[in-house]
CSV table of C-alpha atoms and ligand atoms in Angstrom, one decimal:
chain,number,residue,atom,x,y,z
A,1,MET,CA,-16.4,-8.6,-52.4
A,2,ILE,CA,-20.0,-8.7,-51.6
A,3,LYS,CA,-21.4,-6.0,-49.6
A,4,ALA,CA,-24.6,-5.3,-47.6
A,5,VAL,CA,-27.3,-4.0,-49.8
A,6,THR,CA,-27.6,-0.2,-50.2
A,7,GLY,CA,-29.5,1.5,-47.1
A,8,THR,CA,-28.9,-1.6,-44.9
A,9,LYS,CA,-26.5,-1.7,-42.1
A,10,ASP,CA,-24.9,-4.3,-39.9
A,11,ILE,CA,-25.2,-3.9,-36.1
A,12,LEU,CA,-21.7,-4.9,-34.9
A,13,PRO,CA,-20.9,-6.0,-31.4
A,14,ALA,CA,-19.5,-2.8,-30.4
A,15,ASP,CA,-23.0,-1.3,-31.0
A,16,ILE,CA,-25.1,-3.9,-29.7
A,17,SER,CA,-25.3,-2.9,-26.1
A,18,LYS,CA,-26.8,0.2,-26.9
A,19,TRP,CA,-29.5,-1.6,-29.1
A,20,ARG,CA,-30.1,-3.8,-26.2
A,21,TYR,CA,-30.4,-0.9,-23.7
A,22,LEU,CA,-32.9,0.9,-26.1
A,23,GLU,CA,-34.9,-2.4,-26.5
A,24,GLU,CA,-35.1,-2.9,-22.8
A,25,LEU,CA,-36.0,0.6,-21.8
A,26,VAL,CA,-38.6,0.5,-24.4
A,27,ARG,CA,-40.2,-3.0,-23.0
A,28,THR,CA,-40.0,-1.5,-19.5
A,29,GLU,CA,-41.7,1.8,-20.4
A,30,PHE,CA,-44.6,-0.1,-22.5
A,31,SER,CA,-45.2,-2.5,-19.7
A,32,LYS,CA,-45.6,0.4,-17.2
A,33,PHE,CA,-48.4,1.5,-19.4
A,34,GLY,CA,-49.9,-1.9,-19.8
A,35,TYR,CA,-49.1,-2.7,-23.4
A,36,LYS,CA,-48.2,-6.4,-24.3
A,37,GLU,CA,-45.8,-7.3,-27.1
A,38,ILE,CA,-47.0,-8.6,-30.5
A,39,ARG,CA,-44.9,-10.2,-33.1
A,40,THR,CA,-46.1,-10.6,-36.7
A,41,PRO,CA,-44.4,-11.9,-39.8
A,42,ILE,CA,-41.8,-9.9,-41.7
A,43,PHE,CA,-43.9,-10.0,-45.0
A,44,GLU,CA,-47.7,-9.8,-45.7
A,45,GLU,CA,-49.9,-9.9,-48.6
A,46,THR,CA,-49.3,-6.7,-50.4
A,47,THR,CA,-53.1,-5.9,-50.4
A,48,LEU,CA,-52.9,-5.4,-46.8
A,49,PHE,CA,-50.6,-2.4,-47.2
A,50,ALA,CA,-52.2,-1.3,-50.4
A,51,ARG,CA,-55.5,-0.9,-48.6
A,52,GLY,CA,-54.3,0.1,-45.1
A,53,ILE,CA,-51.6,2.8,-45.7
A,54,GLY,CA,-53.2,4.0,-49.0
A,55,GLU,CA,-52.4,3.5,-52.7
A,56,GLU,CA,-51.5,7.1,-53.3
A,57,THR,CA,-49.1,7.3,-50.6
A,58,ASP,CA,-45.2,7.6,-51.1
A,59,ILE,CA,-44.8,4.1,-49.3
A,60,VAL,CA,-47.4,2.2,-51.3
A,61,SER,CA,-46.7,4.0,-54.6
A,62,LYS,CA,-42.9,3.8,-54.6
A,63,GLU,CA,-41.0,2.4,-51.4
A,64,MET,CA,-42.3,-1.1,-51.0
A,65,TYR,CA,-40.2,-4.2,-51.4
A,66,THR,CA,-43.0,-6.3,-53.1
A,67,PHE,CA,-42.3,-9.5,-55.0
A,68,ILE,CA,-44.4,-12.4,-56.4
A,69,ASP,CA,-43.5,-15.6,-54.5
A,70,ARG,CA,-43.5,-19.3,-55.9
A,71,SER,CA,-47.2,-19.5,-55.5
A,72,ASP,CA,-47.9,-16.5,-57.4
A,73,THR,CA,-48.9,-14.4,-54.4
A,74,SER,CA,-47.7,-10.8,-54.3
A,75,VAL,CA,-46.0,-10.3,-50.7
A,76,THR,CA,-44.5,-7.1,-49.4
A,77,LEU,CA,-41.9,-6.8,-46.7
A,78,LYS,CA,-43.5,-4.8,-43.9
A,79,PRO,CA,-42.9,-0.9,-44.4
A,80,GLU,CA,-44.8,-0.2,-41.2
A,81,MET,CA,-46.4,-2.3,-38.4
A,82,THR,CA,-50.0,-0.8,-37.9
A,83,ALA,CA,-51.6,-2.6,-40.7
A,84,CYS,CA,-50.1,-5.7,-39.5
A,85,VAL,CA,-51.0,-5.2,-35.9
A,86,VAL,CA,-54.5,-4.4,-37.2
A,87,ARG,CA,-54.5,-7.6,-39.6
A,88,ALA,CA,-53.3,-9.8,-36.7
A,89,PHE,CA,-56.0,-8.1,-34.4
A,90,LEU,CA,-59.0,-9.2,-36.8
A,91,GLU,CA,-57.5,-12.5,-37.6
A,92,HIS,CA,-57.4,-13.5,-34.0
A,93,SER,CA,-60.5,-11.6,-33.0
A,94,LEU,CA,-58.4,-10.0,-30.2
A,95,GLY,CA,-61.4,-7.7,-29.8
A,96,LYS,CA,-63.6,-10.2,-28.5
A,97,GLN,CA,-61.1,-11.1,-25.5
A,98,GLN,CA,-60.7,-7.6,-24.4
A,99,VAL,CA,-62.4,-4.2,-25.0
A,100,LEU,CA,-59.3,-2.3,-25.2
A,101,ASN,CA,-56.1,-4.0,-26.7
A,102,LYS,CA,-52.7,-2.3,-26.1
A,103,LEU,CA,-50.0,-3.8,-28.1
A,104,PHE,CA,-46.5,-3.0,-28.6
A,105,TYR,CA,-43.5,-4.0,-31.1
A,106,ILE,CA,-40.1,-3.9,-31.8
A,107,SER,CA,-39.4,-4.9,-35.3
A,108,PRO,CA,-37.4,-4.2,-38.6
A,109,MET,CA,-39.2,-2.5,-41.5
A,110,PHE,CA,-38.3,-1.9,-45.0
A,111,ARG,CA,-38.8,1.0,-47.5
A,112,GLN,CA,-36.8,1.7,-50.7
A,113,GLU,CA,-36.2,5.2,-49.8
A,114,ARG,CA,-33.2,7.2,-51.1
A,115,PRO,CA,-30.7,6.6,-48.4
A,116,GLN,CA,-29.1,9.4,-46.2
A,117,ALA,CA,-28.2,10.0,-42.8
A,118,GLY,CA,-31.1,8.7,-40.6
A,119,ARG,CA,-33.0,7.1,-43.4
A,120,PHE,CA,-32.4,3.5,-44.4
A,121,ARG,CA,-34.1,0.9,-46.5
A,122,GLN,CA,-34.1,-1.7,-43.5
A,123,PHE,CA,-34.6,0.2,-40.4
A,124,HIS,CA,-35.9,-0.7,-36.9
A,125,GLN,CA,-39.2,0.8,-35.2
A,126,PHE,CA,-40.7,0.1,-31.7
A,127,GLY,CA,-44.2,1.2,-31.4
A,128,ALA,CA,-47.5,0.8,-29.9
A,129,GLU,CA,-51.2,0.5,-30.8
A,130,ALA,CA,-54.1,1.2,-28.6
A,131,ILE,CA,-57.3,-0.7,-30.3
A,132,GLY,CA,-60.5,-0.2,-29.1
A,133,SER,CA,-61.2,3.1,-27.4
A,134,THR,CA,-62.2,6.8,-28.8
A,135,ASP,CA,-60.9,8.3,-25.5
A,136,PRO,CA,-59.0,11.3,-26.2
A,137,ALA,CA,-56.9,10.7,-23.0
A,138,LEU,CA,-55.6,7.5,-25.1
A,139,ASP,CA,-54.1,10.1,-27.8
A,140,ALA,CA,-52.3,12.0,-24.8
A,141,GLU,CA,-51.0,8.8,-23.2
A,142,MET,CA,-49.5,7.7,-26.6
A,143,ILE,CA,-47.9,11.2,-26.8
A,144,ILE,CA,-46.7,11.2,-23.1
A,145,MET,CA,-45.5,7.6,-23.3
A,146,SER,CA,-43.3,7.8,-26.5
A,147,TYR,CA,-42.0,11.2,-25.2
A,148,ASP,CA,-41.2,9.8,-21.9
A,149,ILE,CA,-39.0,7.1,-23.7
A,150,LEU,CA,-37.1,9.6,-25.5
A,151,ARG,CA,-36.6,11.7,-22.3
A,152,ASN,CA,-35.5,8.5,-20.3
A,153,LEU,CA,-32.8,8.0,-22.7
A,154,GLY,CA,-31.6,11.6,-21.9
A,155,LEU,CA,-32.5,13.2,-25.0
A,156,LYS,CA,-33.1,16.9,-24.4
A,157,GLU,CA,-33.5,18.7,-28.0
A,158,LEU,CA,-37.0,17.5,-28.5
A,159,THR,CA,-40.1,19.3,-29.8
A,160,ILE,CA,-43.6,17.5,-29.9
A,161,LYS,CA,-45.8,18.7,-32.9
A,162,ILE,CA,-49.5,17.9,-32.7
A,163,ASN,CA,-52.2,18.3,-35.2
A,164,SER,CA,-55.7,17.2,-35.9
A,165,LEU,CA,-57.0,15.8,-39.4
A,166,GLY,CA,-60.6,15.6,-38.0
A,167,VAL,CA,-63.0,13.2,-39.4
A,168,PRO,CA,-63.2,12.2,-43.0
A,169,LYS,CA,-66.4,14.4,-43.5
A,170,SER,CA,-64.7,17.6,-42.5
A,171,ARG,CA,-61.7,16.6,-44.2
A,172,GLU,CA,-63.4,16.1,-47.7
A,173,LYS,CA,-64.8,19.5,-47.2
A,174,TYR,CA,-61.7,21.0,-46.5
A,175,LYS,CA,-60.0,19.3,-49.4
A,176,LYS,CA,-62.3,21.3,-51.9
A,177,ILE,CA,-61.4,24.6,-50.4
A,178,LEU,CA,-57.8,23.7,-50.7
A,179,ARG,CA,-58.2,22.5,-54.2
A,180,GLU,CA,-59.8,25.9,-55.0
A,181,TYR,CA,-57.0,27.6,-53.3
A,182,PHE,CA,-54.2,25.9,-55.3
A,183,SER,CA,-56.1,25.5,-58.7
A,184,ASP,CA,-55.2,29.1,-59.9
A,185,LYS,CA,-51.4,28.6,-58.4
A,186,LEU,CA,-50.6,25.3,-59.8
A,187,ASP,CA,-47.5,26.7,-62.1
A,188,GLN,CA,-45.9,27.9,-58.8
A,189,LEU,CA,-45.7,24.4,-57.3
A,190,SER,CA,-43.1,21.7,-57.5
A,191,ASP,CA,-43.8,18.9,-60.1
A,192,GLU,CA,-44.3,16.5,-57.2
A,193,SER,CA,-46.9,18.5,-55.6
A,194,LYS,CA,-48.5,19.2,-59.1
A,195,LYS,CA,-49.0,15.3,-58.9
A,196,ARG,CA,-50.1,15.3,-55.3
A,197,PHE,CA,-52.8,18.1,-56.2
A,198,GLU,CA,-54.5,15.4,-58.0
A,199,THR,CA,-53.9,12.1,-56.0
A,200,ASN,CA,-53.2,13.2,-52.4
A,201,ILE,CA,-53.8,16.9,-52.1
A,202,LEU,CA,-53.2,17.2,-48.2
A,203,ARG,CA,-49.5,15.9,-48.8
A,204,VAL,CA,-48.7,19.3,-50.6
A,205,LEU,CA,-49.1,21.0,-47.3
A,206,ASP,CA,-45.9,19.1,-45.8
A,207,SER,CA,-43.9,19.4,-48.7
A,208,LYS,CA,-40.0,20.5,-48.0
A,209,ASP,CA,-40.0,22.1,-51.5
A,210,GLU,CA,-39.1,25.8,-51.2
A,211,ARG,CA,-41.8,26.4,-54.1
A,212,ASP,CA,-44.4,24.7,-52.4
A,213,ILE,CA,-43.7,26.3,-48.7
A,214,LYS,CA,-44.1,29.7,-50.4
A,215,VAL,CA,-47.5,28.9,-51.8
A,216,VAL,CA,-48.7,26.8,-48.6
A,217,GLU,CA,-47.9,29.7,-46.5
A,218,ASN,CA,-51.0,31.4,-47.1
A,219,ALA,CA,-53.3,28.2,-47.7
A,220,PRO,CA,-56.3,27.7,-45.5
A,221,MET,CA,-55.4,25.1,-42.8
A,222,LEU,CA,-57.7,22.2,-41.8
A,223,ILE,CA,-57.5,23.0,-38.3
A,224,ASP,CA,-59.6,26.2,-39.1
A,225,HIS,CA,-62.4,24.0,-40.8
A,226,LEU,CA,-62.8,21.3,-38.4
A,227,ASP,CA,-66.2,20.3,-37.2
A,228,GLU,CA,-67.4,20.5,-33.6
A,229,GLU,CA,-66.8,16.7,-32.9
A,230,SER,CA,-63.2,16.8,-34.0
A,231,LEU,CA,-62.7,20.2,-32.2
A,232,GLU,CA,-63.8,19.1,-28.9
A,233,HIS,CA,-61.6,15.8,-29.4
A,234,PHE,CA,-58.4,17.8,-30.0
A,235,GLU,CA,-59.3,20.2,-27.2
A,236,LYS,CA,-59.4,17.2,-24.7
A,237,VAL,CA,-56.0,15.9,-26.1
A,238,LYS,CA,-54.4,19.3,-25.7
A,239,GLN,CA,-55.9,19.9,-22.1
A,240,ILE,CA,-54.5,16.6,-21.0
A,241,LEU,CA,-51.2,17.3,-22.3
A,242,LEU,CA,-51.0,20.7,-20.4
A,243,ALA,CA,-52.4,19.2,-17.3
A,244,SER,CA,-49.8,16.7,-17.4
A,245,GLY,CA,-47.0,19.4,-17.9
A,246,ILE,CA,-46.1,18.5,-21.4
A,247,SER,CA,-45.5,21.2,-23.8
A,248,PHE,CA,-46.1,21.0,-27.6
A,249,GLU,CA,-46.5,22.9,-30.8
A,250,ILE,CA,-49.6,22.9,-33.0
A,251,GLU,CA,-48.3,22.2,-36.4
A,252,PRO,CA,-51.5,22.8,-38.7
A,253,LYS,CA,-49.4,21.2,-41.8
A,254,LEU,CA,-48.6,17.9,-40.1
A,255,VAL,CA,-50.6,15.9,-42.2
A,256,ARG,CA,-48.2,12.7,-42.3
A,257,GLY,CA,-47.4,10.3,-45.0
A,258,LEU,CA,-49.9,7.4,-44.2
A,259,ASP,CA,-53.6,7.8,-45.3
A,260,TYR,CA,-55.3,6.1,-42.4
A,261,TYR,CA,-55.0,9.2,-39.8
A,262,THR,CA,-58.3,10.5,-38.1
A,263,HIS,CA,-58.3,13.3,-35.3
A,264,THR,CA,-54.9,13.7,-33.9
A,265,THR,CA,-51.6,13.2,-35.4
A,266,PHE,CA,-48.3,14.0,-34.0
A,267,GLU,CA,-44.6,13.8,-34.3
A,268,VAL,CA,-41.5,14.2,-31.8
A,269,VAL,CA,-38.7,16.0,-33.8
A,270,SER,CA,-35.1,16.4,-32.5
A,271,GLY,CA,-32.9,19.2,-33.1
A,272,SER,CA,-29.8,17.2,-33.0
A,273,VAL,CA,-30.2,14.9,-36.0
A,274,GLY,CA,-30.2,16.9,-39.1
A,275,ALA,CA,-32.8,16.6,-41.9
A,276,GLN,CA,-34.4,13.4,-40.8
A,277,SER,CA,-35.8,14.7,-37.6
A,278,ALA,CA,-38.7,13.0,-37.0
A,279,LEU,CA,-37.7,10.3,-34.1
A,280,LEU,CA,-41.3,9.3,-33.9
A,281,GLY,CA,-44.6,9.8,-35.3
A,282,GLY,CA,-48.4,8.5,-34.9
A,283,GLY,CA,-51.9,9.4,-34.3
A,284,ARG,CA,-55.4,8.0,-34.3
A,285,TYR,CA,-57.0,5.9,-37.0
A,286,ASP,CA,-60.7,5.5,-36.1
A,287,ASN,CA,-61.7,4.1,-39.7
A,288,LEU,CA,-58.6,1.5,-40.6
A,289,ILE,CA,-59.8,-1.5,-39.0
A,290,GLU,CA,-63.3,-1.2,-40.7
A,291,GLU,CA,-61.3,-0.4,-43.8
A,292,LEU,CA,-59.6,-3.5,-43.4
A,293,GLY,CA,-62.6,-5.7,-43.1
A,294,GLY,CA,-63.2,-5.6,-39.3
A,295,LYS,CA,-66.3,-4.2,-37.4
A,296,ALA,CA,-65.8,-0.3,-36.9
A,297,THR,CA,-63.1,0.0,-34.0
A,298,PRO,CA,-61.2,3.1,-33.2
A,299,GLY,CA,-57.5,2.9,-32.7
A,300,VAL,CA,-54.3,5.0,-31.9
A,301,GLY,CA,-50.7,4.5,-32.2
A,302,PHE,CA,-47.0,5.5,-32.8
A,303,ALA,CA,-43.7,4.2,-34.1
A,304,ALA,CA,-40.3,5.5,-33.6
A,305,GLY,CA,-37.3,5.1,-35.6
A,306,MET,CA,-34.3,3.5,-33.7
A,307,GLU,CA,-31.4,4.4,-35.7
A,308,ARG,CA,-32.4,8.0,-35.5
A,309,ILE,CA,-32.8,7.7,-31.9
A,310,LEU,CA,-29.5,6.2,-31.4
A,311,LEU,CA,-28.1,8.8,-33.7
A,312,ALA,CA,-29.7,11.5,-31.4
A,313,CYS,CA,-28.2,10.1,-28.5
A,314,GLU,CA,-24.9,9.9,-30.1
A,315,ASN,CA,-25.0,13.5,-31.1
A,316,GLU,CA,-26.5,14.7,-27.6
A,317,ASN,CA,-23.8,12.5,-26.0
A,318,CYS,CA,-26.4,10.7,-23.7
A,319,LEU,CA,-26.6,6.9,-23.3
A,320,ASN,CA,-22.9,6.5,-21.8
A,321,LEU,CA,-23.2,2.9,-21.2
A,322,SER,CA,-20.2,1.5,-19.1
A,323,PRO,CA,-18.1,-0.6,-21.2
A,324,GLU,CA,-18.7,-4.4,-21.3
A,325,SER,CA,-16.8,-6.6,-18.7
A,326,ILE,CA,-16.3,-10.2,-17.9
A,327,ASP,CA,-16.3,-11.9,-14.5
A,328,ALA,CA,-12.8,-13.4,-14.9
A,329,TYR,CA,-10.1,-14.4,-17.4
A,330,PHE,CA,-8.5,-17.6,-16.8
A,331,VAL,CA,-4.8,-17.5,-17.6
A,332,SER,CA,-2.9,-20.5,-18.4
A,333,LEU,CA,0.5,-20.1,-16.7
A,334,ASP,CA,1.7,-23.2,-19.0
A,335,LYS,CA,0.5,-25.5,-21.6
A,336,GLU,CA,0.2,-28.4,-19.4
A,337,VAL,CA,-2.8,-27.2,-17.4
A,338,SER,CA,-5.0,-26.1,-20.4
A,339,GLN,CA,-7.2,-28.9,-20.1
A,340,LYS,CA,-7.9,-28.2,-16.4
A,341,VAL,CA,-8.5,-24.5,-17.6
A,342,TYR,CA,-11.0,-25.6,-20.0
A,343,GLU,CA,-12.7,-27.9,-17.3
A,344,LEU,CA,-12.9,-25.0,-14.6
A,345,ALA,CA,-14.0,-22.3,-17.0
A,346,LEU,CA,-16.9,-24.5,-18.1
A,347,LEU,CA,-17.6,-25.3,-14.5
A,348,PHE,CA,-17.9,-21.5,-13.6
A,349,ARG,CA,-19.7,-20.9,-16.8
A,350,ARG,CA,-22.5,-23.3,-16.0
A,351,LYS,CA,-22.6,-21.6,-12.5
A,352,GLY,CA,-23.4,-18.3,-14.3
A,353,LEU,CA,-20.4,-16.5,-14.6
A,354,THR,CA,-18.8,-15.0,-17.8
A,355,ILE,CA,-15.4,-16.6,-18.2
A,356,GLU,CA,-12.9,-16.0,-21.0
A,357,LEU,CA,-9.8,-17.9,-21.7
A,358,ASP,CA,-6.9,-18.0,-24.5
A,359,TYR,CA,-7.4,-20.6,-27.4
A,360,ALA,CA,-4.1,-19.7,-29.2
A,361,GLY,CA,-1.6,-20.8,-26.8
A,362,ARG,CA,-0.3,-17.2,-26.2
A,363,SER,CA,2.3,-16.0,-23.5
A,364,VAL,CA,1.2,-15.0,-20.0
A,365,LYS,CA,1.7,-11.3,-21.3
A,366,ALA,CA,-0.6,-11.6,-24.2
A,367,GLN,CA,-3.2,-13.3,-21.9
A,368,MET,CA,-3.2,-10.3,-19.4
A,369,ARG,CA,-3.4,-7.9,-22.2
A,370,GLU,CA,-6.4,-9.5,-23.4
A,371,ALA,CA,-8.0,-9.6,-19.7
A,372,ASN,CA,-7.5,-6.1,-19.8
A,373,LYS,CA,-9.1,-5.4,-23.2
A,374,MET,CA,-11.7,-7.5,-22.1
A,375,ASN,CA,-12.6,-5.5,-18.6
A,376,ALA,CA,-12.1,-8.6,-16.6
A,377,LYS,CA,-13.0,-8.0,-13.1
A,378,TYR,CA,-10.8,-11.0,-11.8
A,379,VAL,CA,-7.8,-12.7,-13.5
A,380,VAL,CA,-7.4,-16.3,-12.1
A,381,PHE,CA,-4.1,-17.7,-12.8
A,382,ILE,CA,-3.8,-21.6,-13.1
A,383,GLY,CA,-0.5,-23.5,-13.5
A,384,GLY,CA,3.0,-23.4,-11.9
A,385,GLU,CA,4.1,-24.3,-8.4
A,386,GLU,CA,0.7,-23.5,-7.0
A,387,PHE,CA,-1.1,-25.7,-9.3
A,388,GLU,CA,1.0,-28.7,-8.0
A,389,LYS,CA,-0.3,-27.8,-4.4
A,390,ASP,CA,-4.0,-27.7,-5.6
A,391,LEU,CA,-4.0,-24.0,-5.5
A,392,ILE,CA,-4.9,-21.2,-7.9
A,393,ARG,CA,-4.3,-17.6,-7.7
A,394,LEU,CA,-6.9,-14.8,-8.2
A,395,LYS,CA,-6.1,-11.2,-8.8
A,396,ASN,CA,-8.8,-8.6,-8.4
A,397,MET,CA,-8.1,-6.4,-11.3
A,398,GLU,CA,-9.6,-3.1,-9.8
A,399,ASN,CA,-7.5,-3.0,-6.6
A,400,GLY,CA,-4.6,-5.4,-7.6
A,401,ASN,CA,-5.3,-7.4,-4.4
A,402,GLU,CA,-4.1,-11.3,-4.9
A,403,GLU,CA,-5.6,-14.3,-3.1
A,404,THR,CA,-4.4,-17.9,-3.2
A,405,LEU,CA,-7.2,-20.5,-2.8
A,406,PRO,CA,-7.6,-24.4,-3.1
A,407,ILE,CA,-8.8,-25.3,-6.5
A,408,THR,CA,-11.4,-27.3,-5.1
A,409,GLY,CA,-13.0,-24.3,-3.0
A,410,ILE,CA,-15.4,-23.7,-5.8
A,411,GLU,CA,-17.9,-21.7,-3.6
A,412,GLN,CA,-15.2,-19.6,-2.2
A,413,ILE,CA,-13.9,-18.6,-5.4
A,414,MET,CA,-17.4,-17.9,-7.0
A,415,ASN,CA,-18.2,-15.6,-4.0
A,416,LEU,CA,-15.0,-13.8,-4.3
A,417,ILE,CA,-15.4,-13.2,-8.0
A,418,LYS,CA,-19.1,-12.3,-7.5
A,419,GLY,CA,-17.7,-9.9,-4.9
A,420,ASN,CA,-20.0,-11.4,-2.1
B,1,HAM,P1,-43.8,6.7,-40.0
B,1,HAM,O1,-43.8,8.3,-39.9
B,1,HAM,O2,-43.8,6.1,-41.5
B,1,HAM,O3,-45.0,6.0,-39.3
B,1,HAM,O4,-42.6,6.1,-39.2
B,1,HAM,C1,-42.3,6.1,-37.8
B,1,HAM,C2,-40.9,6.4,-37.6
B,1,HAM,O5,-40.1,5.6,-38.3
B,1,HAM,C3,-40.5,7.8,-38.1
B,1,HAM,O6,-40.5,8.9,-37.4
B,1,HAM,C4,-38.8,7.6,-38.4
B,1,HAM,O7,-38.2,7.9,-37.1
B,1,HAM,C5,-38.7,6.1,-38.5
B,1,HAM,N1,-38.6,5.9,-40.1
B,1,HAM,C6,-39.4,5.9,-41.1
B,1,HAM,N2,-38.9,5.8,-42.1
B,1,HAM,C7,-37.4,5.6,-42.0
B,1,HAM,C8,-36.3,5.1,-42.7
B,1,HAM,N3,-36.5,5.0,-44.1
B,1,HAM,N4,-35.2,5.0,-42.0
B,1,HAM,C9,-35.1,5.0,-40.8
B,1,HAM,N5,-36.1,5.6,-40.1
B,1,HAM,C10,-37.4,5.8,-40.7
B,1,HAM,C11,-45.6,4.9,-39.1
B,1,HAM,O8,-44.7,3.9,-39.4
B,1,HAM,C12,-46.8,4.5,-38.5
B,1,HAM,N6,-47.0,3.1,-38.6
B,1,HAM,C13,-47.0,5.0,-37.2
B,1,HAM,C14,-48.0,4.8,-36.4
B,1,HAM,C15,-48.4,3.8,-35.5
B,1,HAM,N7,-49.0,5.5,-36.6
B,1,HAM,C16,-50.4,4.9,-35.8
B,1,HAM,N8,-49.7,3.9,-35.3
């Protein structure tokens, strides 16, 4: 039997209401903050990600689904959206239409990572990007907006972690200091970190390997080597968060896995989902747009993992949605009426009601069982003696009350079912 590819998952009808609920909540929250939806293709030219995310990142160096298409172009299934949004922003000159572009997305992403709980090869993100302002208030707004979404889902075990990576100039200086610190301790580092020492030294800081953690413990931290401008920006972000009643932790080792960040980086982690605890992450990227060929334009954004969020909801027992129901189940009391049942069902469906009926010639008892399983608010009995008198019987499944109405009294039947 052919199965879904490792690391991918079907979302079955039984789970779909949670996804829809999450998507709707996300859309409502984003629109409150003035964000407009953007949809970009599922694949892009590979160079976009190589240049945007950084050649030395894990994503680009080992996780991308890249292939050569039939026109000999190297294309990649999108592993994240920020580079795609920036590409679209530049291609359509969105910056000329508006000083500040506030964009949001909900989309599948693809990364060939080792699958485990909360980590997939096709997963879904919602996220937002605000392009066109350096205002630290936007960094804070991004953190608050993303946190609000999680809180509004009912999640409680949340911690906001923030850090500043400063501007590239101070980061380059700091990298030298870090290189010096690690240079006589290389033999104590993991193989991965030995490699990163050469290619992407900041990533040594957020390694989860015990050996690295020990060495990193006493390493100099970037936050203590920030220039004045970066410190001031970070101070303002913190002030706004505090004034808005948002608690956070400063995590000097939060460098994140994508190369485009400047100034603020942040994550919201959950205490209820195990090892893959980052529900969302983001930060400021003031140089990315220029790196991708545009005029220097600042940006800030975040993305959240929807599978992880739904897992946290399950573990924290929030998101208790009422079971799906239908307006009415039409029961045929005898076979002769089936044509009439189809007609009536169609009529009511076209008027906006959700109607189910039997397609297998089952007994009345079996049809009733089905109606109960579907949480029908009403059962409409069609057939028998009543049908000969042009009447149908309706049963309110909540209180058991029954009413007999003329089959032609469509409005009356509608109102009864709708509860008017
Ligand atoms: P990221 O940290 O790579 O950032 O991903 C954001 C979130 O996506 C993670 O916190 C996690 O919840 C989820 N995620 C990532 N990889 C997987 C996976 N393999 N399986 C399940 N969930 C996953 C970004 O993607 C940036 N584009 C965020 C951003 C937007 N920064 C600025 N603007």
